[in-house]
Each structure stands twice: as structure tokens, then as C-alpha cells.
């Protein structure tokens, strides 16, 4: 009987501690992901505005790539943490961001520090 009661108490306490740890972990990594994607979106929107006036062929390719990146970010499922292709879509966004940076001849160096946010391009 004591063994069963101990097991039940331990299981309940472990479940509670595991849920709290999972919540902290999810909040931390969700914030990092949100910061990363937000940086990409701000970057893309800024460059889209800067290139808006140009009409040559090279610039139109860059604008199409920026539009594609913005579209990918807007379709990203922020509200659904159970989305099964979350990591795949995030990798596609990262790849598109690197492609855009390459087209614009900009170093793509994104870092998120736990001490303070730092974004360098």
C-alpha cells in the first residue's frame, strides 16, 4: 500500500515539476524564435522599402525574393506550437533569408544573446 501511495505522490509531483520546466523551456525558446523571425521580417520590410523605387531587372529579382521571404514569415504558424513542420518551415525561412542577404551582398549574422539582444547584419 505504501509503495503505491508513494508512487502516486511521486508521479503527481514529477508531473507538476515537469510541466513547470516545460513551460519555462517553451517560453525561452519561443521568445528566441520570435526574436529571430521578427528580425528577419524587419530586415525584409526595410529592404523592400529601400528598393521600392528601383526598377531594373536585378532589383526586381531582389524584391521578389524579399516578397517571398515576407510571405513565408506571414504564413508561419506562430499560434500553433504543435505544428509538425515548425522546424522545417523555420529552416526554409532561414535559407531564404541567407539567399536574400547573398543577393544584397550583406553578411547574414544573426545572434541572440541571453544577456541582451544583439542583432548584426
Short mmCIF file of C-alpha atoms in Angstrom, two decimals:
data_model
loop_
_atom_site.label_atom_id
_atom_site.label_comp_id
_atom_site.label_asym_id
_atom_site.label_seq_id
_atom_site.Cartn_x
_atom_site.Cartn_y
_atom_site.Cartn_z
CA UNK A 1 0.00 0.00 0.00
CA UNK A 2 2.78 2.47 0.95
CA UNK A 3 4.62 1.67 -2.22
CA UNK A 4 1.52 2.52 -4.30
CA UNK A 5 0.83 5.73 -2.39
CA UNK A 6 4.47 6.80 -2.71
CA UNK A 7 4.39 6.10 -6.40
CA UNK A 8 1.23 8.19 -6.86
CA UNK A 9 2.65 11.11 -4.85
CA UNK A 10 5.95 10.97 -6.73
CA UNK A 11 4.20 10.77 -10.06
CA UNK A 12 1.98 13.78 -9.28
CA UNK A 13 4.95 15.83 -8.02
CA UNK A 14 7.06 14.86 -11.05
CA UNK A 15 4.25 15.75 -13.43
CA UNK A 16 3.87 19.16 -11.82
CA UNK A 17 7.63 19.84 -11.90
CA UNK A 18 7.85 18.60 -15.50
CA UNK A 19 5.02 20.88 -16.62
CA UNK A 20 6.69 23.89 -14.97
CA UNK A 21 10.04 23.06 -16.55
CA UNK A 22 8.41 22.55 -19.95
CA UNK A 23 6.64 25.89 -19.66
CA UNK A 24 9.93 27.68 -18.88
CA UNK A 25 11.73 25.90 -21.71
CA UNK A 26 8.94 26.68 -24.18
CA UNK A 27 8.82 30.33 -23.17
CA UNK A 28 12.57 30.75 -23.54
CA UNK A 29 12.84 29.04 -26.92
CA UNK A 30 9.62 30.57 -28.20
CA UNK A 31 10.96 34.03 -27.37
CA UNK A 32 14.23 33.27 -29.17
CA UNK A 33 12.38 32.04 -32.24
CA UNK A 34 10.07 35.04 -32.21
CA UNK A 35 13.01 37.40 -31.92
CA UNK A 36 14.78 35.70 -34.83
CA UNK A 37 11.74 35.73 -37.11
CA UNK A 38 10.89 39.29 -36.11
CA UNK A 39 14.42 40.35 -37.05
CA UNK A 40 14.06 38.70 -40.44
CA UNK A 41 10.73 40.42 -41.04
CA UNK A 42 12.06 43.84 -40.04
CA UNK A 43 15.08 43.34 -42.27
CA UNK A 44 12.94 42.28 -45.24
CA UNK A 45 10.43 45.10 -44.86
CA UNK A 46 13.20 47.69 -44.56
CA UNK A 47 14.95 46.47 -47.70
CA UNK A 48 11.67 46.23 -49.54
CA UNK A 49 11.07 49.93 -48.82
CA UNK A 50 14.63 50.85 -49.80
CA UNK A 51 14.45 49.01 -53.12
CA UNK A 52 10.90 50.03 -53.96
CA UNK A 53 11.94 52.95 -56.18
CA UNK A 54 14.39 50.97 -58.34
CA UNK A 55 13.06 49.27 -61.47
CA UNK A 56 16.00 47.45 -63.08
CA UNK A 57 15.99 43.65 -63.53
CA UNK A 58 18.49 42.87 -60.74
CA UNK A 59 16.48 44.90 -58.27
CA UNK A 60 13.21 43.26 -59.29
CA UNK A 61 14.74 39.83 -58.53
CA UNK A 62 15.77 41.08 -55.10
CA UNK A 63 12.30 42.47 -54.46
CA UNK A 64 10.70 39.16 -55.49
CA UNK A 65 13.00 37.30 -53.10
CA UNK A 66 12.12 39.77 -50.32
CA UNK A 67 8.40 39.35 -51.08
CA UNK A 68 8.84 35.59 -50.89
CA UNK A 69 10.60 35.86 -47.51
CA UNK A 70 7.89 38.16 -46.16
CA UNK A 71 5.20 35.76 -47.39
CA UNK A 72 6.91 32.80 -45.71
CA UNK A 73 7.12 34.70 -42.44
CA UNK A 74 3.49 35.79 -42.60
CA UNK A 75 2.37 32.19 -43.19
CA UNK A 76 4.47 30.87 -40.28
CA UNK A 77 2.17 29.30 -37.64
CA UNK A 78 3.08 31.36 -34.55
CA UNK A 79 0.00 30.32 -32.62
CA UNK A 80 0.35 26.54 -33.05
CA UNK A 81 3.23 25.03 -31.02
CA UNK A 82 2.11 21.52 -32.05
CA UNK A 83 2.61 22.24 -35.76
CA UNK A 84 4.60 19.25 -37.01
CA UNK A 85 6.61 21.10 -39.67
CA UNK A 86 7.66 24.01 -37.43
CA UNK A 87 11.38 23.28 -37.67
CA UNK A 88 11.22 22.61 -41.42
CA UNK A 89 9.46 25.91 -42.08
CA UNK A 90 11.89 27.76 -39.82
CA UNK A 91 14.82 26.28 -41.76
CA UNK A 92 13.21 27.35 -45.04
CA UNK A 93 12.85 30.89 -43.70
CA UNK A 94 16.49 30.88 -42.60
CA UNK A 95 17.55 29.64 -46.02
CA UNK A 96 15.51 32.30 -47.82
CA UNK A 97 16.97 34.96 -45.51
CA UNK A 98 20.50 33.81 -46.37
CA UNK A 99 19.62 33.86 -50.07
CA UNK A 100 18.29 37.42 -49.80
CA UNK A 101 21.40 38.50 -47.88
CA UNK A 102 23.57 36.99 -50.59
CA UNK A 103 21.64 38.82 -53.30
CA UNK A 104 22.05 42.10 -51.39
CA UNK A 105 25.74 41.43 -50.61
CA UNK A 106 25.11 41.61 -46.87
CA UNK A 107 26.61 39.39 -44.19
CA UNK A 108 23.88 37.28 -42.61
CA UNK A 109 24.96 37.03 -38.99
CA UNK A 110 22.04 36.78 -36.58
CA UNK A 111 22.78 36.25 -32.91
CA UNK A 112 20.50 36.23 -29.92
CA UNK A 113 22.27 36.61 -26.62
CA UNK A 114 20.69 35.71 -23.30
CA UNK A 115 22.32 38.71 -21.65
CA UNK A 116 20.97 41.29 -24.09
CA UNK A 117 19.55 41.17 -27.58
CA UNK A 118 22.05 41.77 -30.34
CA UNK A 119 21.28 41.80 -33.98
CA UNK A 120 24.03 42.31 -36.51
CA UNK A 121 23.77 42.40 -40.24
#
